[in-house]
mmCIF file of C-alpha atoms and ligand atoms in Angstrom:
data_model
loop_
_atom_site.group_PDB
_atom_site.id
_atom_site.type_symbol
_atom_site.label_atom_id
_atom_site.label_comp_id
_atom_site.label_asym_id
_atom_site.label_seq_id
_atom_site.Cartn_x
_atom_site.Cartn_y
_atom_site.Cartn_z
ATOM 1 C CA UNK A 1 69.786 121.753 103.447
ATOM 2 C CA UNK A 2 71.113 122.417 99.954
ATOM 3 C CA UNK A 3 74.470 120.992 98.864
ATOM 4 C CA UNK A 4 76.016 124.466 98.821
ATOM 5 C CA UNK A 5 75.072 125.303 102.412
ATOM 6 C CA UNK A 6 76.077 122.020 103.935
ATOM 7 C CA UNK A 7 79.555 121.901 105.499
ATOM 8 C CA UNK A 8 81.659 119.140 104.041
ATOM 9 C CA UNK A 9 83.398 116.900 106.562
ATOM 10 C CA UNK A 10 87.131 116.370 106.140
ATOM 11 C CA UNK A 11 88.921 113.095 106.781
ATOM 12 C CA UNK A 12 92.659 113.643 106.236
ATOM 13 C CA UNK A 13 94.501 110.488 105.198
ATOM 14 C CA UNK A 14 97.655 109.873 107.225
ATOM 15 C CA UNK A 15 99.140 107.871 104.342
ATOM 16 C CA UNK A 16 101.272 110.887 103.409
ATOM 17 C CA UNK A 17 102.278 111.633 107.030
ATOM 18 C CA UNK A 18 105.604 110.704 108.645
ATOM 19 C CA UNK A 19 104.846 107.342 110.303
ATOM 20 C CA UNK A 20 107.845 107.828 112.592
ATOM 21 C CA UNK A 21 106.096 110.801 114.130
ATOM 22 C CA UNK A 22 102.489 109.798 113.790
ATOM 23 C CA UNK A 23 101.343 110.820 117.282
ATOM 24 C CA UNK A 24 102.387 114.384 116.566
ATOM 25 C CA UNK A 25 100.719 114.284 113.135
ATOM 26 C CA UNK A 26 97.313 113.303 114.547
ATOM 27 C CA UNK A 27 97.602 115.850 117.345
ATOM 28 C CA UNK A 28 98.159 118.475 114.669
ATOM 29 C CA UNK A 29 95.130 117.221 112.732
ATOM 30 C CA UNK A 30 92.990 117.621 115.812
ATOM 31 C CA UNK A 31 94.203 121.188 116.301
ATOM 32 C CA UNK A 32 93.591 121.830 112.607
ATOM 33 C CA UNK A 33 89.940 120.836 113.164
ATOM 34 C CA UNK A 34 89.809 117.729 111.029
ATOM 35 C CA UNK A 35 86.560 115.789 111.451
ATOM 36 C CA UNK A 36 88.112 112.312 111.267
ATOM 37 C CA UNK A 37 91.483 110.629 110.846
ATOM 38 C CA UNK A 38 91.501 108.432 107.731
ATOM 39 C CA UNK A 39 93.655 105.326 108.230
ATOM 40 C CA UNK A 40 94.560 103.416 105.047
ATOM 41 C CA UNK A 41 95.225 99.754 105.783
ATOM 42 C CA UNK A 42 96.819 97.851 102.882
ATOM 43 C CA UNK A 43 97.812 94.194 102.773
ATOM 44 C CA UNK A 44 100.072 94.013 99.688
ATOM 45 C CA UNK A 45 97.571 91.603 98.107
ATOM 46 C CA UNK A 46 94.299 93.431 97.563
ATOM 47 C CA UNK A 47 96.415 96.440 96.557
ATOM 48 C CA UNK A 48 100.101 96.551 95.542
ATOM 49 C CA UNK A 49 101.231 98.351 98.697
ATOM 50 C CA UNK A 50 101.623 97.658 102.423
ATOM 51 C CA UNK A 51 100.919 99.990 105.289
ATOM 52 C CA UNK A 52 99.956 99.030 108.841
ATOM 53 C CA UNK A 53 97.651 96.862 110.941
ATOM 54 C CA UNK A 54 95.423 97.115 113.996
ATOM 55 C CA UNK A 55 98.306 97.670 116.462
ATOM 56 C CA UNK A 56 99.163 100.895 114.717
ATOM 57 C CA UNK A 57 95.508 101.998 114.873
ATOM 58 C CA UNK A 58 95.264 101.299 118.605
ATOM 59 C CA UNK A 59 98.484 103.245 119.195
ATOM 60 C CA UNK A 60 97.078 106.159 117.186
ATOM 61 C CA UNK A 61 93.956 106.139 119.313
ATOM 62 C CA UNK A 62 96.029 107.210 122.325
ATOM 63 C CA UNK A 63 96.935 110.500 120.663
ATOM 64 C CA UNK A 64 93.558 111.755 119.501
ATOM 65 C CA UNK A 65 89.893 111.987 120.297
ATOM 66 C CA UNK A 66 89.029 112.369 116.628
ATOM 67 C CA UNK A 67 87.014 109.466 115.241
ATOM 68 C CA UNK A 68 89.193 106.971 113.385
ATOM 69 C CA UNK A 69 87.953 106.323 109.849
ATOM 70 C CA UNK A 70 89.588 103.003 108.974
ATOM 71 C CA UNK A 71 89.716 102.111 105.275
ATOM 72 C CA UNK A 72 90.600 98.446 104.787
ATOM 73 C CA UNK A 73 92.188 97.669 101.434
ATOM 74 C CA UNK A 74 92.675 94.009 102.270
ATOM 75 C CA UNK A 75 91.452 90.781 100.655
ATOM 76 C CA UNK A 76 89.772 89.264 103.732
ATOM 77 C CA UNK A 77 88.363 92.117 105.840
ATOM 78 C CA UNK A 78 85.951 89.706 107.560
ATOM 79 C CA UNK A 79 88.903 88.099 109.389
ATOM 80 C CA UNK A 80 90.111 91.396 110.850
ATOM 81 C CA UNK A 81 86.960 93.262 111.921
ATOM 82 C CA UNK A 82 87.294 92.226 115.578
ATOM 83 C CA UNK A 83 90.901 93.392 115.759
ATOM 84 C CA UNK A 84 90.180 96.796 114.257
ATOM 85 C CA UNK A 85 87.110 97.149 116.465
ATOM 86 C CA UNK A 86 89.242 96.360 119.536
ATOM 87 C CA UNK A 87 91.806 98.879 118.304
ATOM 88 C CA UNK A 88 89.230 101.661 118.545
ATOM 89 C CA UNK A 89 88.041 102.195 114.972
ATOM 90 C CA UNK A 90 84.938 104.399 114.773
ATOM 91 C CA UNK A 91 84.207 103.663 111.124
ATOM 92 C CA UNK A 92 85.358 100.521 109.337
ATOM 93 C CA UNK A 93 85.099 100.496 105.552
ATOM 94 C CA UNK A 94 86.039 97.575 103.325
ATOM 95 C CA UNK A 95 85.763 96.991 99.589
ATOM 96 C CA UNK A 96 82.827 95.523 97.692
ATOM 97 C CA UNK A 97 85.483 93.685 95.642
ATOM 98 C CA UNK A 98 86.998 91.924 98.677
ATOM 99 C CA UNK A 99 86.790 88.127 99.052
ATOM 100 C CA UNK A 100 84.123 87.956 101.726
ATOM 101 C CA UNK A 101 80.367 88.032 102.181
ATOM 102 C CA UNK A 102 79.636 91.755 102.059
ATOM 103 C CA UNK A 103 76.391 91.690 103.983
ATOM 104 C CA UNK A 104 77.793 89.479 106.743
ATOM 105 C CA UNK A 105 80.903 91.615 107.079
ATOM 106 C CA UNK A 106 78.849 94.828 107.337
ATOM 107 C CA UNK A 107 76.820 93.099 110.063
ATOM 108 C CA UNK A 108 80.007 92.106 111.930
ATOM 109 C CA UNK A 109 81.020 95.768 112.022
ATOM 110 C CA UNK A 110 77.624 97.017 113.130
ATOM 111 C CA UNK A 111 77.453 94.344 115.813
ATOM 112 C CA UNK A 112 80.392 96.139 117.429
ATOM 113 C CA UNK A 113 78.510 99.453 117.360
ATOM 114 C CA UNK A 114 80.836 100.824 114.720
ATOM 115 C CA UNK A 115 79.768 102.589 111.536
ATOM 116 C CA UNK A 116 80.037 100.224 108.591
ATOM 117 C CA UNK A 117 81.280 101.429 105.217
ATOM 118 C CA UNK A 118 81.373 99.842 101.796
ATOM 119 C CA UNK A 119 84.051 101.045 99.347
ATOM 120 C CA UNK A 120 83.808 101.002 95.556
ATOM 121 C CA UNK A 121 86.914 100.942 93.387
ATOM 122 C CA UNK A 122 86.754 102.981 90.153
ATOM 123 C CA UNK A 123 85.635 100.030 87.971
ATOM 124 C CA UNK A 124 82.900 98.761 90.300
ATOM 125 C CA UNK A 125 79.347 99.564 89.109
ATOM 126 C CA UNK A 126 77.630 102.109 91.334
ATOM 127 C CA UNK A 127 74.435 100.054 91.562
ATOM 128 C CA UNK A 128 76.032 97.779 94.184
ATOM 129 C CA UNK A 129 74.952 100.591 96.506
ATOM 130 C CA UNK A 130 71.303 99.546 95.903
ATOM 131 C CA UNK A 131 72.122 96.118 97.242
ATOM 132 C CA UNK A 132 73.891 97.170 100.426
ATOM 133 C CA UNK A 133 72.478 100.557 101.401
ATOM 134 C CA UNK A 134 70.246 99.058 104.100
ATOM 135 C CA UNK A 135 73.217 97.335 105.722
ATOM 136 C CA UNK A 136 75.783 100.142 105.607
ATOM 137 C CA UNK A 137 76.231 103.604 107.139
ATOM 138 C CA UNK A 138 78.664 104.945 104.579
ATOM 139 C CA UNK A 139 79.716 104.513 100.952
ATOM 140 C CA UNK A 140 83.319 105.305 100.112
ATOM 141 C CA UNK A 141 83.784 106.069 96.445
ATOM 142 C CA UNK A 142 87.368 105.669 95.255
ATOM 143 C CA UNK A 143 88.310 108.445 92.852
ATOM 144 C CA UNK A 144 91.730 106.851 92.180
ATOM 145 C CA UNK A 145 92.770 103.190 91.972
ATOM 146 C CA UNK A 146 93.424 102.235 95.594
ATOM 147 C CA UNK A 147 96.993 101.701 96.765
ATOM 148 C CA UNK A 148 98.829 104.998 96.739
ATOM 149 C CA UNK A 149 98.467 108.606 97.808
ATOM 150 C CA UNK A 150 99.159 111.530 95.500
ATOM 151 C CA UNK A 151 97.350 110.229 92.399
ATOM 152 C CA UNK A 152 95.220 112.231 89.975
ATOM 153 C CA UNK A 153 91.450 112.424 90.533
ATOM 154 C CA UNK A 154 89.549 110.309 87.970
ATOM 155 C CA UNK A 155 87.138 112.674 86.203
ATOM 156 C CA UNK A 156 84.142 110.369 85.905
ATOM 157 C CA UNK A 157 84.037 110.192 89.717
ATOM 158 C CA UNK A 158 81.830 113.320 89.725
ATOM 159 C CA UNK A 159 79.054 111.562 87.834
ATOM 160 C CA UNK A 160 79.558 108.339 89.800
ATOM 161 C CA UNK A 161 79.158 110.318 93.026
ATOM 162 C CA UNK A 162 75.986 111.970 91.729
ATOM 163 C CA UNK A 163 74.531 108.581 90.717
ATOM 164 C CA UNK A 164 75.268 107.148 94.167
ATOM 165 C CA UNK A 165 73.753 110.199 95.861
ATOM 166 C CA UNK A 166 70.621 109.788 93.714
ATOM 167 C CA UNK A 167 70.313 106.159 94.829
ATOM 168 C CA UNK A 168 70.734 107.216 98.471
ATOM 169 C CA UNK A 169 68.067 109.923 98.163
ATOM 170 C CA UNK A 170 65.673 107.680 96.240
ATOM 171 C CA UNK A 171 65.945 105.014 98.925
ATOM 172 C CA UNK A 172 65.394 107.576 101.687
ATOM 173 C CA UNK A 173 68.650 106.376 103.230
ATOM 174 C CA UNK A 174 70.831 108.296 105.720
ATOM 175 C CA UNK A 175 73.990 106.718 104.380
ATOM 176 C CA UNK A 176 76.945 109.122 104.042
ATOM 177 C CA UNK A 177 78.933 109.483 100.832
ATOM 178 C CA UNK A 178 82.697 109.779 101.187
ATOM 179 C CA UNK A 179 85.148 110.252 98.326
ATOM 180 C CA UNK A 180 88.786 109.203 98.425
ATOM 181 C CA UNK A 181 91.716 109.991 96.152
ATOM 182 C CA UNK A 182 93.100 113.044 94.401
ATOM 183 C CA UNK A 183 90.967 115.561 96.286
ATOM 184 C CA UNK A 184 92.475 119.055 96.176
ATOM 185 C CA UNK A 185 91.562 122.746 96.475
ATOM 186 C CA UNK A 186 90.739 122.974 92.776
ATOM 187 C CA UNK A 187 88.225 120.117 92.614
ATOM 188 C CA UNK A 188 86.710 120.119 96.133
ATOM 189 C CA UNK A 189 83.839 122.430 95.215
ATOM 190 C CA UNK A 190 82.775 120.373 92.206
ATOM 191 C CA UNK A 191 83.017 117.182 94.286
ATOM 192 C CA UNK A 192 80.856 118.721 96.982
ATOM 193 C CA UNK A 193 78.321 119.774 94.325
ATOM 194 C CA UNK A 194 78.157 116.129 93.233
ATOM 195 C CA UNK A 195 76.590 115.243 96.584
ATOM 196 C CA UNK A 196 79.617 114.159 98.603
ATOM 197 C CA UNK A 197 79.455 114.484 102.429
ATOM 198 C CA UNK A 198 83.027 113.571 103.435
ATOM 199 C CA UNK A 199 86.251 114.382 101.597
ATOM 200 C CA UNK A 200 89.335 112.266 102.230
ATOM 201 C CA UNK A 201 92.450 114.311 101.529
ATOM 202 C CA UNK A 202 96.005 113.074 102.010
ATOM 203 C CA UNK A 203 98.544 115.071 100.067
ATOM 204 C CA UNK A 204 96.380 118.222 99.904
ATOM 205 C CA UNK A 205 96.430 118.437 103.715
ATOM 206 C CA UNK A 206 99.872 117.058 104.548
ATOM 207 C CA UNK A 207 101.770 119.003 101.892
ATOM 208 C CA UNK A 208 100.241 122.320 102.907
ATOM 209 C CA UNK A 209 102.094 124.835 105.096
ATOM 210 C CA UNK A 210 99.176 125.169 107.465
ATOM 211 C CA UNK A 211 96.911 122.146 107.900
ATOM 212 C CA UNK A 212 94.255 124.256 109.638
ATOM 213 C CA UNK A 213 93.954 126.565 106.651
ATOM 214 C CA UNK A 214 93.966 123.612 104.249
ATOM 215 C CA UNK A 215 91.175 121.812 106.102
ATOM 216 C CA UNK A 216 89.071 124.959 106.333
ATOM 217 C CA UNK A 217 89.556 125.665 102.636
ATOM 218 C CA UNK A 218 88.437 122.149 101.712
ATOM 219 C CA UNK A 219 85.470 122.232 104.055
ATOM 220 C CA UNK A 220 84.169 125.650 103.156
ATOM 221 C CA UNK A 221 84.766 125.836 99.426
HETATM 222 C C1 DX5 B 301 94.502 105.495 98.341
HETATM 223 C C2 DX5 B 301 93.989 105.847 99.719
HETATM 224 C C3 DX5 B 301 93.690 107.296 99.900
HETATM 225 C C4 DX5 B 301 94.832 108.201 99.583
HETATM 226 C C5 DX5 B 301 94.429 109.630 99.604
HETATM 227 O O1 DX5 B 301 94.448 104.128 98.167
HETATM 228 O O2 DX5 B 301 92.811 105.144 100.027
HETATM 229 O O3 DX5 B 301 93.156 107.519 101.199
HETATM 230 O O4 DX5 B 301 95.892 108.008 100.441
HETATM 231 O O5 DX5 B 301 95.547 110.398 99.323
HETATM 232 P P1 DX5 B 301 95.512 111.605 98.286
HETATM 233 O O6 DX5 B 301 94.557 112.621 98.852
HETATM 234 O O7 DX5 B 301 96.913 112.082 98.249
HETATM 235 O O8 DX5 B 301 95.026 111.071 96.966
HETATM 236 ZN ZN1 ZN B 302 91.616 105.696 101.877
#
């Protein structure tokens, strides 16, 4: 299927949601036909911000049947895979820059029958994908420096996405390409044309009047 015909999957990030009313927020996302719920876990060390841990994810799980797309921005993801697996994560993604053995950590995730993702921060060379594509189910390309919602999309992320997609195609891999940070209605089409399968969108979805319309617009542009 060509890039233009393929429907893009949408993974709204709850980082911009009201954490005091998170059950309601994920229920609304389900009604709005999101494909996943993107959960940004930050440890205040790997990134200069703190969010939540596995307890929060397991509480979220009670409110939705949508798959939970857990993005770990933490220094030692290997120590927390079991907890996030027990919490009900459906995808667990951690960073190539984290302080752990990447291959072993991907294997820990897959051993729990969970999709394993590897994330690349904006300064990480895209060829790390060559190294790990056989051990991962998803590549998450950061299009902002991780840590905060509402940042501006970094322009060279289009060509980085295309390079990663080329590696995936060349290797005959089924790995999915997800992009995260600064996705909006103006750039979604160009991102999709760069070979991206899943768009993470925080502020674009949560600051819109109607999340259903916003998600459809992002998916069908
Ligand atoms: C940033 C997070 C993103 C971010 C997306 O570190 O990983 O998921 O919250 O939010 P927006 O779409 O507002 O850039
Ligand atoms: Zn994220």
